[in-house]
Coordinates of N, CA and C in Angstrom, one line a residue:
S199 N -0.1 4.4 -25.6 CA 0.2 5.5 -26.6 C 0.3 4.5 -27.5
E200 N 0.6 4.8 -28.6 CA 0.6 4.1 -30.1 C 2.6 3.8 -30.0
L201 N 3.0 4.6 -29.1 CA 4.3 4.8 -29.1 C 5.2 3.7 -27.8
D202 N 4.1 3.2 -27.4 CA 4.7 2.5 -26.3 C 5.2 1.6 -26.2
G203 N 5.4 0.3 -27.3 CA 6.1 -0.7 -28.0 C 7.5 0.0 -29.0
E204 N 7.6 1.0 -29.0 CA 8.9 1.8 -29.6 C 10.1 1.5 -28.8
N205 N 10.8 1.8 -29.3 CA 12.7 1.0 -28.9 C 13.0 2.4 -28.1
P206 N 13.3 2.3 -26.7 CA 13.4 3.2 -25.8 C 14.8 4.1 -25.8
K207 N 15.6 4.0 -26.9 CA 16.4 4.6 -27.5 C 15.6 5.7 -28.5
V208 N 14.6 5.3 -29.1 CA 13.5 6.1 -29.7 C 13.0 7.6 -28.8
L209 N 12.5 6.7 -27.8 CA 11.7 7.3 -26.8 C 12.2 8.6 -26.2
E210 N 13.8 7.9 -25.4 CA 14.2 9.2 -24.9 C 14.6 10.6 -25.3
P211 N 14.5 10.6 -26.5 CA 14.5 12.0 -26.9 C 13.1 12.8 -26.6
L212 N 12.4 11.9 -27.1 CA 10.7 12.5 -27.0 C 10.1 13.4 -25.4
V213 N 10.7 11.9 -24.5 CA 10.3 12.0 -23.6 C 11.3 13.4 -22.8
E214 N 12.5 13.8 -23.2 CA 13.3 14.6 -22.8 C 12.3 16.0 -23.1
L215 N 12.1 15.7 -24.6 CA 11.4 17.1 -24.9 C 10.4 17.7 -24.2
Y216 N 9.2 16.5 -24.1 CA 8.0 16.5 -23.2 C 8.5 17.3 -21.9
L217 N 9.8 16.7 -21.3 CA 9.9 17.3 -20.0 C 10.2 18.9 -19.7
E218 N 11.0 19.4 -21.1 CA 11.3 20.4 -21.3 C 10.4 21.4 -21.2
A219 N 8.9 20.7 -21.8 CA 8.4 21.5 -22.1 C 7.2 21.4 -20.6
G220 N 7.7 21.1 -20.0 CA 6.5 20.7 -18.6 C 5.0 19.8 -19.0
E221 N 5.4 18.8 -20.1 CA 4.5 18.5 -20.2 C 4.5 16.8 -19.5
L222 N 4.6 16.6 -18.3 CA 4.8 15.6 -17.8 C 3.5 14.4 -17.7
N223 N 2.3 15.0 -18.3 CA 1.1 14.1 -18.2 C 1.3 12.8 -19.6
R224 N 2.4 13.9 -20.5 CA 3.1 13.3 -21.6 C 4.1 12.5 -21.9
A225 N 5.0 12.7 -20.6 CA 5.9 11.9 -20.5 C 5.9 10.8 -20.0
A226 N 5.1 10.8 -18.6 CA 4.8 9.8 -18.1 C 4.6 8.2 -18.7
P227 N 3.3 8.0 -19.6 CA 3.1 7.2 -20.2 C 4.4 6.3 -20.8
L228 N 4.7 7.2 -22.1 CA 5.9 6.7 -22.5 C 7.4 6.1 -21.6
V229 N 7.6 6.7 -20.5 CA 8.5 6.6 -19.6 C 8.3 4.8 -19.1
Q230 N 6.9 5.0 -18.9 CA 6.6 3.6 -18.2 C 6.1 2.7 -19.2
G231 N 5.7 2.8 -20.6 CA 6.3 2.0 -21.5 C 7.3 1.4 -21.8
M232 N 8.6 2.4 -21.6 CA 10.1 2.0 -21.7 C 10.3 1.2 -20.6
V233 N 10.0 1.4 -19.4 CA 10.1 0.4 -18.4 C 9.7 -1.0 -18.7
T234 N 8.6 -0.7 -18.7 CA 7.8 -2.4 -19.3 C 8.5 -3.2 -20.4
Q235 N 9.2 -2.3 -21.4 CA 9.9 -3.1 -22.7 C 11.4 -3.5 -21.8
L236 N 11.9 -2.8 -20.8 CA 13.3 -3.2 -20.4 C 13.3 -4.1 -19.5
E237 N 12.1 -4.1 -18.3 CA 11.7 -5.4 -18.0 C 11.9 -6.7 -18.5
K238 N 11.0 -6.8 -19.5 CA 10.9 -7.8 -20.7 C 12.0 -8.3 -21.2
A239 N 12.8 -7.6 -21.6 CA 14.1 -7.5 -22.2 C 15.1 -7.3 -20.6
R240 N 15.1 -7.6 -20.0 CA 15.8 -7.8 -18.6 C 17.2 -6.8 -19.0
K241 N 17.1 -5.8 -19.1 CA 18.2 -4.6 -19.7 C 18.3 -4.1 -18.7
M242 N 19.3 -4.0 -17.3 CA 18.9 -3.6 -16.4 C 18.9 -2.2 -16.0
K243 N 20.2 -1.9 -16.3 CA 21.3 -0.7 -16.6 C 20.1 0.4 -16.7
P244 N 19.6 -0.1 -18.5 CA 18.5 0.9 -19.3 C 17.5 1.2 -18.1
L245 N 17.2 0.1 -17.7 CA 15.9 -0.1 -17.0 C 15.9 1.0 -15.6
A246 N 17.0 0.9 -15.2 CA 17.9 1.7 -13.8 C 17.2 3.0 -14.0
R247 N 17.7 3.4 -15.4 CA 17.7 4.8 -15.9 C 16.1 5.3 -16.0
A248 N 15.2 4.1 -16.5 CA 14.1 4.4 -17.1 C 13.2 4.5 -15.6
L249 N 13.3 4.0 -14.9 CA 12.8 3.8 -13.2 C 13.1 5.0 -12.4
F250 N 14.5 5.5 -12.7 CA 14.6 7.1 -12.2 C 14.3 7.6 -12.6
R251 N 14.0 8.2 -14.0 CA 12.9 8.7 -14.4 C 11.5 9.0 -14.2
L252 N 11.3 7.8 -14.1 CA 9.7 7.5 -13.6 C 9.8 8.2 -12.1
G253 N 10.6 7.7 -11.1 CA 10.3 8.1 -9.9 C 10.7 10.0 -10.1
Q254 N 11.3 10.8 -11.0 CA 11.5 12.1 -11.1 C 10.2 12.8 -11.6
L255 N 9.8 12.0 -12.5 CA 8.1 12.6 -12.9 C 7.0 12.3 -11.5
A256 N 7.1 11.0 -10.9 CA 6.3 11.2 -9.6 C 6.5 12.1 -8.7
E257 N 7.6 12.4 -8.8 CA 7.8 13.6 -7.5 C 7.8 15.1 -8.2
A258 N 7.5 15.3 -9.5 CA 7.3 16.4 -9.9 C 5.9 16.7 -9.8
Q259 N 4.9 15.8 -9.7 CA 3.8 15.8 -9.7 C 3.3 15.6 -8.4
G260 N 3.8 15.5 -7.4 CA 3.9 15.4 -6.4 C 3.4 14.2 -5.1
D261 N 3.8 13.4 -6.1 CA 3.6 11.5 -5.5 C 4.9 10.4 -5.0
A262 N 5.1 11.2 -4.0 CA 6.2 10.6 -3.1 C 6.4 9.6 -3.1
D263 N 5.1 8.7 -2.4 CA 5.0 7.1 -2.1 C 5.6 6.8 -4.0
E264 N 4.9 7.1 -4.8 CA 5.7 6.3 -6.1 C 7.0 6.6 -6.7
A265 N 7.3 8.4 -6.5 CA 8.6 8.2 -6.5 C 9.7 7.5 -5.5
M266 N 9.0 7.4 -4.8 CA 9.7 6.3 -3.7 C 10.0 4.9 -4.3
S267 N 9.1 4.6 -4.4 CA 8.8 3.0 -4.7 C 9.4 2.7 -6.6
A268 N 9.5 3.8 -7.4 CA 10.3 3.9 -8.6 C 11.9 3.7 -8.4
Y269 N 12.2 4.9 -7.1 CA 13.5 4.9 -7.1 C 14.3 3.4 -6.9
E270 N 13.4 2.9 -5.7 CA 14.0 1.4 -5.2 C 14.0 0.6 -6.3
R271 N 12.9 0.2 -6.6 CA 12.8 -0.3 -8.2 C 14.3 -0.1 -9.2
A272 N 14.6 0.8 -9.1 CA 15.9 1.3 -10.0 C 17.3 0.9 -9.2
R273 N 17.2 0.9 -7.6 CA 17.9 0.6 -7.0 C 18.4 -1.0 -7.4
K274 N 17.2 -1.5 -7.4 CA 17.7 -3.2 -7.6 C 18.4 -3.1 -8.7
A275 N 17.3 -2.6 -9.7 CA 18.0 -2.9 -11.0 C 19.5 -2.6 -11.5
D276 N 19.8 -1.8 -10.7 CA 21.4 -1.3 -10.6 C 21.9 -0.7 -9.6
A277 N 22.4 -0.7 -8.4 CA 22.4 -0.4 -7.5 C 23.8 0.5 -7.5
T278 N 24.2 0.6 -8.5 CA 25.1 1.8 -8.8 C 25.4 2.8 -9.5
F279 N 24.1 2.7 -9.8 CA 23.3 4.3 -10.5 C 23.5 5.4 -9.8
A280 N 24.0 6.4 -9.5 CA 24.8 7.2 -8.5 C 23.4 8.4 -8.6
S281 N 23.0 9.1 -10.1 CA 22.2 10.0 -9.7 C 20.6 9.2 -8.9
N282 N 20.3 7.9 -9.1 CA 19.3 7.5 -8.4 C 19.2 7.1 -7.3
L283 N 20.7 7.0 -6.8 CA 20.7 6.7 -5.3 C 21.0 8.4 -4.6
V284 N 20.9 9.0 -5.0 CA 21.2 10.6 -4.7 C 19.6 11.0 -4.5
A285 N 18.9 10.8 -5.2 CA 17.1 10.9 -5.1 C 16.4 10.3 -4.3
L286 N 17.5 8.4 -4.6 CA 16.4 7.9 -3.2 C 16.8 8.8 -1.9
A287 N 18.2 8.9 -1.5 CA 18.9 9.3 -0.4 C 17.8 10.9 0.0
Q288 N 17.6 11.6 -0.8 CA 17.3 13.2 -0.8 C 15.5 12.8 0.2
L289 N 14.8 11.8 -0.8 CA 13.5 11.4 -0.4 C 13.7 10.6 1.1
Q290 N 14.6 9.8 1.5 CA 14.2 9.2 2.5 C 14.7 10.3 3.7
V291 N 15.7 11.4 3.6 CA 16.1 12.2 4.3 C 14.5 13.1 4.4
T292 N 13.8 13.3 3.6 CA 12.5 14.5 3.8 C 11.9 13.7 4.5
R293 N 11.4 12.3 4.2 CA 10.8 11.5 5.1 C 11.4 11.2 6.3
E294 N 12.3 11.8 6.6 CA 13.2 11.4 7.9 C 13.1 9.6 8.3
L295 N 13.4 9.0 7.1 CA 14.0 7.7 7.2 C 15.3 7.5 7.4
W296 N 16.1 7.9 8.5 CA 16.9 7.9 9.0 C 18.5 6.6 8.3
T297 N 17.7 5.6 8.7 CA 18.7 4.8 8.7 C 18.5 3.9 7.6
E298 N 17.6 4.4 6.7 CA 17.7 3.6 5.1 C 18.3 4.7 4.6
A299 N 18.4 5.9 4.9 CA 19.0 7.1 4.2 C 20.6 6.7 4.3
Q300 N 21.2 6.4 5.9 CA 22.3 6.1 6.0 C 22.9 5.0 5.0
D301 N 22.1 4.0 4.9 CA 22.7 2.9 3.9 C 23.0 3.2 2.5
V302 N 22.2 4.4 2.5 CA 22.3 4.9 0.7 C 23.2 5.5 0.4
L303 N 23.5 6.5 1.7 CA 24.6 7.5 2.0 C 25.8 6.6 1.5
R304 N 25.7 5.8 2.8 CA 27.0 5.1 2.9 C 27.5 4.7 1.3
A305 N 26.7 4.4 0.7 CA 27.0 3.5 -0.5 C 27.4 4.7 -1.5
L306 N 27.0 6.2 -1.4 CA 27.4 7.2 -2.4 C 28.8 7.3 -2.0
L307 N 29.3 7.8 -0.8 CA 30.4 7.9 -0.4 C 31.4 7.4 -0.9
L308 N 31.1 6.1 -1.6 CA 32.1 5.4 -2.5 C 32.1 5.4 -3.8
Q309 N 31.1 6.2 -4.3 CA 30.8 6.4 -5.7 C 32.0 7.6 -6.2
R310 N 32.3 7.0 -7.2 CA 33.3 7.3 -7.9 C 32.6 8.9 -9.3
Q311 N 31.7 8.5 -9.7 CA 31.2 8.9 -10.8 C 30.0 10.2 -10.6
L312 N 30.1 10.5 -9.4 CA 29.2 11.4 -9.0 C 29.7 13.1 -9.7
T313 N 28.6 13.6 -9.6 CA 29.3 15.2 -10.5 C 29.6 15.8 -9.0
D314 N 29.6 16.7 -9.3 CA 30.1 18.0 -7.7 C 28.6 18.3 -7.2
E315 N 28.1 18.2 -7.9 CA 26.4 19.1 -7.3 C 26.2 17.6 -6.4
E316 N 26.4 16.4 -6.7 CA 25.5 15.3 -6.4 C 26.5 15.2 -5.0
R317 N 28.1 15.0 -5.6 CA 28.8 15.1 -4.3 C 28.4 16.4 -3.0
V318 N 28.5 17.5 -3.2 CA 27.8 18.2 -1.9 C 26.3 17.6 -1.6
Q319 N 25.3 17.3 -2.6 CA 24.3 17.1 -1.8 C 24.6 15.5 -1.2
V320 N 25.4 14.8 -1.4 CA 25.8 13.6 -0.8 C 26.1 13.5 1.2
F321 N 27.2 14.7 0.8 CA 27.6 14.9 1.9 C 26.7 16.1 3.1
Y322 N 26.0 16.8 2.4 CA 24.9 17.4 3.2 C 24.1 16.8 4.1
L323 N 23.1 15.6 2.8 CA 22.6 14.6 3.3 C 22.9 13.4 4.5
N324 N 24.2 13.3 4.4 CA 25.2 12.4 5.0 C 24.8 13.2 6.6
G325 N 25.4 14.7 6.8 CA 25.1 15.2 7.9 C 23.9 15.1 8.4
L326 N 22.8 15.7 7.7 CA 21.5 15.5 8.1 C 21.4 13.9 9.3
A327 N 21.6 13.2 8.4 CA 21.6 11.8 8.7 C 22.4 11.3 10.1
R328 N 23.3 12.1 9.9 CA 24.5 11.6 11.6 C 24.1 12.6 12.1
L329 N 23.6 14.2 12.2 CA 23.3 14.7 13.5 C 21.7 14.1 13.6
N330 N 21.4 13.3 12.9 CA 19.6 12.9 13.7 C 19.9 11.6 14.7
A331 N 21.3 10.8 13.8 CA 21.6 9.7 14.6 C 22.2 10.1 16.1
G332 N 22.5 11.1 15.9 CA 23.0 11.7 17.8 C 24.6 12.3 17.3
D333 N 25.2 11.8 16.2 CA 27.1 11.9 15.6 C 27.2 13.3 15.1
E334 N 27.3 14.2 16.1 CA 27.2 15.3 15.8 C 28.6 15.7 15.5
R335 N 29.5 15.2 15.7 CA 31.3 15.3 15.2 C 31.0 15.0 13.9
K336 N 30.6 13.6 13.5 CA 30.2 13.3 12.0 C 29.9 14.6 11.2
A337 N 28.5 14.6 12.1 CA 27.5 15.4 11.2 C 28.5 17.0 10.6
K338 N 29.2 17.5 11.5 CA 30.3 18.7 11.3 C 31.0 18.2 10.5
D339 N 31.8 17.4 9.9 CA 32.9 16.7 9.2 C 32.1 16.6 7.8
M340 N 30.7 15.7 7.9 CA 29.9 15.9 6.3 C 29.7 17.6 5.6
F341 N 29.1 18.1 6.6 CA 28.9 19.5 6.2 C 30.5 20.1 6.0
T342 N 31.3 19.7 6.6 CA 32.5 20.6 5.7 C 32.8 20.2 5.1
R343 N 32.7 18.9 4.7 CA 33.1 18.0 3.0 C 32.6 18.7 2.4
A344 N 31.2 19.3 2.9 CA 29.9 19.4 1.7 C 31.0 21.0 0.9
L345 N 31.2 22.0 1.7 CA 31.9 23.0 1.8 C 33.2 23.1 0.8
D346 N 34.0 22.0 1.4 CA 35.2 21.7 0.9 C 35.1 21.4 -1.1
V347 N 33.7 21.3 -1.3 CA 33.1 20.9 -3.1 C 33.1 22.4 -3.6
N348 N 31.6 22.7 -2.7 CA 31.2 23.9 -3.2 C 31.0 24.6 -1.6
A349 N 32.1 25.7 -1.9 CA 31.9 26.8 -0.3 C 30.9 27.8 -0.4
E350 N 30.2 27.9 -1.1 CA 28.9 28.6 -1.3 C 27.9 27.9 -0.6
H351 N 27.7 26.5 -0.7 CA 26.5 25.8 -0.3 C 25.5 26.0 1.2
A352 N 24.9 27.1 0.9 CA 24.0 27.6 1.8 C 23.7 26.5 3.1
E353 N 22.7 25.4 2.8 CA 22.6 24.8 3.6 C 23.3 24.0 4.8
S354 N 24.7 23.5 3.8 CA 25.7 23.1 4.6 C 26.2 24.8 5.6
K355 N 26.4 25.5 5.2 CA 27.3 26.7 6.2 C 25.9 26.2 7.4
A356 N 24.8 26.6 6.9 CA 23.5 27.0 7.8 C 23.6 26.0 9.3
A357 N 24.2 25.1 8.4 CA 24.0 23.8 10.0 C 25.0 23.9 10.5
L358 N 26.1 24.1 9.6 CA 27.5 24.0 11.1 C 27.3 25.5 11.2
E359 N 26.6 26.5 11.2 CA 26.6 27.7 12.1 C 25.6 27.1 13.5
R360 N 24.6 26.5 13.4 CA 23.9 26.2 14.4 C 24.3 25.2 14.7
L361 N 25.4 24.5 14.4 CA 26.2 23.4 15.6 C 26.9 23.7 16.1
G362 N 27.4 25.4 15.8 CA 28.3 26.2 16.2 C 29.9 25.9 16.2

């Protein structure tokens, strides 16, 4: 598009508007343009955010492989960007990549800048990964910790009930 070379700070509000309107096909090339610009400029933190957005777009369009690739690239650009790590771990758990998910989730347990919603998700996903690794005690602990943050988290409640 004619905006590909624009400053990412200018494009971000436009991308947000397209996303709010459900115009994923219009947002994607703008985000890809931002990624290209930020890669050239070697601006890693903004690059991680743009790659995260690209991953979200790919997921919304049903392309889990492309989403995984974008989230992994974002992780390489900024290994501390919590929202990206949560999305990556979620996709890894969905794909039953338990070992990879545990690595990401372990890093996330140390994160300070998680929202409550992200923290609940991290504990829940950690519980699933631990359960799959055969550590029922640690899984229960993770589900309980999720409920400590949000007592109404249905998935964690259900998981604890199944475990007894």
